[in-house]
CSV table of C-alpha atoms in Angstrom, one decimal:
chain,number,residue,atom,x,y,z
A,1,MET,CA,-0.3,0.2,-0.2
A,2,ILE,CA,1.0,3.0,-0.7
A,3,LEU,CA,-0.1,6.4,1.5
A,4,TYR,CA,-0.1,9.6,-0.1
A,5,GLY,CA,0.1,12.5,2.7
A,6,ALA,CA,1.7,12.5,6.1
A,7,SER,CA,-0.2,14.1,8.3
A,8,GLY,CA,-1.7,13.3,11.9
A,9,HIS,CA,-4.6,11.3,10.2
A,10,ALA,CA,-2.1,9.3,7.9
A,11,LYS,CA,-0.5,7.9,11.4
A,12,VAL,CA,-3.8,6.8,11.6
A,13,VAL,CA,-4.6,5.2,8.4
A,14,LEU,CA,-1.0,3.8,8.9
A,15,ASP,CA,-2.5,2.2,12.1
A,16,ILE,CA,-4.8,0.7,10.3
A,17,CYS,CA,-2.8,-0.9,7.5
A,18,LEU,CA,-0.5,-1.8,10.5
A,19,LYS,CA,-3.1,-3.8,12.1
A,20,ASN,CA,-4.8,-5.9,9.4
A,21,GLU,CA,-0.8,-6.5,8.0
A,22,ILE,CA,-0.8,-4.2,5.3
A,23,SER,CA,2.5,-3.5,4.4
A,24,ILE,CA,3.5,-0.3,3.3
A,25,GLN,CA,5.7,0.4,0.0
A,26,HIS,CA,5.8,4.2,0.6
A,27,ILE,CA,4.4,7.5,1.8
A,28,LEU,CA,4.1,10.4,-0.4
A,29,ASP,CA,3.7,14.5,0.3
A,30,ASP,CA,4.2,17.0,-0.9
A,31,ASN,CA,5.4,19.1,2.1
A,32,LYS,CA,9.2,18.6,1.7
A,33,GLU,CA,9.7,20.2,5.5
A,34,VAL,CA,7.8,16.2,6.6
A,35,LYS,CA,11.2,14.1,6.7
A,36,THR,CA,8.8,11.1,8.1
A,37,LEU,CA,6.1,9.6,9.7
A,38,LEU,CA,5.9,7.8,12.8
A,39,GLY,CA,10.2,6.5,12.2
A,40,LEU,CA,8.5,5.2,8.1
A,41,PRO,CA,10.7,7.9,5.0
A,42,VAL,CA,8.5,10.2,3.1
A,43,LEU,CA,9.3,11.0,-0.1
A,44,HIS,CA,8.6,13.6,-2.3
A,45,GLN,CA,9.8,13.1,-5.5
A,46,TYR,CA,8.4,10.0,-7.9
A,47,SER,CA,7.0,8.7,-10.7
A,48,ASN,CA,3.8,7.4,-11.8
A,49,ALA,CA,5.4,3.8,-12.5
A,50,ILE,CA,5.9,3.4,-8.2
A,51,PHE,CA,1.7,3.0,-8.8
A,52,LYS,CA,2.0,0.8,-10.7
A,53,ASN,CA,1.8,-2.7,-8.6
A,54,ASN,CA,0.7,-0.9,-5.4
A,55,ARG,CA,-3.1,1.0,-3.4
A,56,MET,CA,-2.9,3.5,-2.4
A,57,ILE,CA,-5.3,5.7,0.0
A,58,ILE,CA,-4.9,9.7,0.1
A,59,SER,CA,-4.2,9.8,3.7
A,60,ILE,CA,-5.4,13.6,4.1
A,61,GLY,CA,-8.3,14.2,5.9
A,62,ASN,CA,-9.3,17.4,3.6
A,63,ASN,CA,-11.9,16.3,1.9
A,64,ASN,CA,-10.8,18.9,-1.0
A,65,ILE,CA,-7.4,18.0,-1.9
A,66,ARG,CA,-8.3,14.3,-1.6
A,67,LYS,CA,-10.5,15.1,-4.8
A,68,LYS,CA,-7.9,17.2,-5.9
A,69,ILE,CA,-5.3,14.3,-6.3
A,70,VAL,CA,-7.7,11.5,-7.5
A,71,GLU,CA,-7.5,14.2,-10.2
A,72,ARG,CA,-4.3,14.3,-10.1
A,73,VAL,CA,-2.6,10.6,-9.8
A,74,ASN,CA,-3.6,7.8,-11.6
A,75,ALA,CA,-3.8,5.2,-9.3
A,76,MET,CA,-5.1,1.9,-7.7
A,77,TYR,CA,-6.7,2.3,-4.4
A,78,GLY,CA,-7.2,0.1,-1.8
A,79,MET,CA,-8.8,0.7,1.9
A,80,ALA,CA,-8.5,0.5,5.4
A,81,ILE,CA,-11.0,-1.1,7.8
A,82,HIS,CA,-9.8,-1.0,11.7
A,83,PRO,CA,-10.6,-4.2,13.3
A,84,SER,CA,-12.2,-3.0,15.7
A,85,SER,CA,-15.4,-1.4,13.3
A,86,VAL,CA,-18.7,-3.3,13.0
A,87,ILE,CA,-20.0,-3.1,9.4
A,88,ASP,CA,-23.1,-5.1,8.4
A,89,LYS,CA,-22.1,-7.8,5.4
A,90,THR,CA,-24.9,-6.0,3.4
A,91,VAL,CA,-22.9,-2.6,3.3
A,92,THR,CA,-20.9,-1.5,-0.3
A,93,ILE,CA,-18.0,1.2,0.7
A,94,GLY,CA,-15.3,2.5,-2.4
A,95,GLU,CA,-12.1,2.4,-2.8
A,96,GLY,CA,-9.6,4.5,-0.7
A,97,THR,CA,-12.7,5.2,2.1
A,98,VAL,CA,-11.1,4.5,5.5
A,99,VAL,CA,-13.1,3.0,8.3
A,100,MET,CA,-11.8,3.8,12.0
A,101,ALA,CA,-11.7,2.8,15.1
A,102,ASN,CA,-14.6,1.6,16.2
A,103,ALA,CA,-16.9,2.7,13.8
A,104,VAL,CA,-20.4,1.2,12.8
A,105,ILE,CA,-22.0,1.0,9.5
A,106,ASN,CA,-25.4,-1.0,9.5
A,107,SER,CA,-27.6,-2.7,7.0
A,108,SER,CA,-27.5,-1.2,3.5
A,109,SER,CA,-25.6,1.6,3.6
A,110,VAL,CA,-23.5,2.5,0.9
A,111,ILE,CA,-20.6,4.7,1.2
A,112,GLY,CA,-18.1,6.0,-1.6
A,113,GLU,CA,-15.1,6.5,-2.7
A,114,HIS,CA,-12.4,8.4,-0.9
A,115,CYS,CA,-14.5,8.9,2.4
A,116,ILE,CA,-13.4,9.0,5.8
A,117,ILE,CA,-15.6,7.1,8.1
A,118,ASN,CA,-14.3,8.6,11.3
A,119,THR,CA,-13.1,7.3,14.9
A,120,SER,CA,-16.5,5.7,16.8
A,121,SER,CA,-18.9,7.2,13.9
A,122,SER,CA,-21.9,5.9,13.5
A,123,VAL,CA,-23.8,4.8,10.1
A,124,ASP,CA,-27.6,3.9,11.0
A,125,HIS,CA,-29.4,2.0,8.2
A,126,ASP,CA,-30.2,2.6,4.2
A,127,CYS,CA,-27.4,6.0,4.4
A,128,PHE,CA,-25.9,7.2,1.5
A,129,ILE,CA,-22.3,9.1,2.0
A,130,GLY,CA,-21.1,10.4,-0.8
A,131,ASN,CA,-18.0,10.4,-2.4
A,132,PHE,CA,-15.1,12.5,-0.7
A,133,ALA,CA,-17.5,12.9,2.4
A,134,HIS,CA,-16.0,13.3,5.9
A,135,ILE,CA,-18.3,11.7,8.9
A,136,SER,CA,-16.1,13.0,12.0
A,137,PRO,CA,-15.5,10.7,15.0
A,138,LYS,CA,-18.8,9.9,17.5
A,139,ALA,CA,-20.9,12.1,14.5
A,140,THR,CA,-24.5,10.3,14.4
A,141,LEU,CA,-26.1,9.5,10.8
A,142,CYS,CA,-29.4,8.1,11.5
A,143,GLY,CA,-31.2,5.8,9.0
A,144,GLY,CA,-31.8,6.5,5.9
A,145,VAL,CA,-30.0,10.0,5.8
A,146,HIS,CA,-28.5,10.8,2.5
A,147,VAL,CA,-24.3,12.9,2.4
A,148,GLY,CA,-23.4,14.5,-0.6
A,149,GLU,CA,-20.4,14.7,-1.9
A,150,GLY,CA,-17.4,15.9,0.0
A,151,THR,CA,-19.2,17.3,2.8
A,152,HIS,CA,-17.6,17.2,6.5
A,153,ILE,CA,-20.1,16.1,9.4
A,154,GLY,CA,-18.5,17.8,12.2
A,155,ALA,CA,-17.7,15.6,15.3
A,156,GLY,CA,-20.9,14.9,17.8
A,157,ALA,CA,-23.4,15.9,15.0
A,158,ILE,CA,-26.6,14.3,14.6
A,159,VAL,CA,-28.6,13.9,11.0
A,160,LEU,CA,-32.2,13.0,11.6
A,161,PRO,CA,-33.6,10.0,10.2
A,162,ASN,CA,-33.8,10.8,6.1
A,163,VAL,CA,-32.4,14.0,6.2
A,164,LYS,CA,-30.5,14.6,2.9
A,165,VAL,CA,-27.6,16.6,3.5
A,166,GLY,CA,-26.4,18.4,-0.2
A,167,ASN,CA,-23.1,18.8,-1.9
A,168,TRP,CA,-20.0,19.9,0.1
A,169,CYS,CA,-21.0,21.4,3.0
A,170,ILE,CA,-20.4,21.7,6.6
A,171,ILE,CA,-22.0,20.4,9.7
A,172,GLY,CA,-20.6,21.5,12.6
A,173,ALA,CA,-19.1,20.1,16.0
A,174,GLY,CA,-22.5,19.1,17.7
A,175,THR,CA,-25.0,20.5,15.7
A,176,VAL,CA,-28.4,18.6,15.4
A,177,VAL,CA,-29.2,18.6,11.9
A,178,LEU,CA,-33.4,18.5,11.6
A,179,LYS,CA,-34.2,18.7,8.2
A,180,ASP,CA,-32.5,18.7,4.6
A,181,VAL,CA,-29.8,20.7,3.8
A,182,ASP,CA,-29.2,22.9,0.2
A,183,ASN,CA,-26.0,22.0,-1.5
A,184,HIS,CA,-22.6,24.6,0.2
A,185,SER,CA,-24.6,25.0,3.0
A,186,LYS,CA,-22.4,25.5,6.4
A,187,LEU,CA,-25.0,24.5,9.9
A,188,VAL,CA,-24.2,24.9,13.3
A,189,GLY,CA,-26.2,24.5,16.9
A,190,ASN,CA,-29.0,22.3,17.8
A,191,PRO,CA,-31.2,22.6,16.0
A,192,GLY,CA,-29.2,23.5,13.2
A,193,ILE,CA,-29.2,27.0,11.6
A,194,LYS,CA,-27.7,28.2,8.4
A,195,ILE,CA,-24.2,30.5,8.4
């Protein structure tokens, strides 16, 4: 596996890979000041040849940056799923996605590509998570929730059943989302209000 990104998020992805006995072939980062990640060397210059026989995970928390890298780099993508996560057998998970420790994904949910389902988050039955979305630690999506592409659901936020959250939204930490949210919206508070 190749990890693209050597920040704090990458430390968690690296840990998940190691717990699953997935060997890390290379760690890449565009920031030349980053020399190592948990003692492993970080490359700043590389050719496309390294992507040929390895799968990659973009280990960067920023949704926009993950999308830009996918558009720029021609690679095969893997996924990283923490062994303590609970994922129903009917769940579909797209390539490039990471599922962190103690996350729960229930029956018939669909998780897109290059998503982050973060520590102790809960995705209930029949949810749909669009590509490049991030469900933060301890966020709760009730049944039938739809989260659009690139949307960030903040830590501890709650989205009520059957609510649709549009593309590239930001739902603040602890926000309670009671009704549908338009694309590119920012919501905060309980109940969530648009800012």
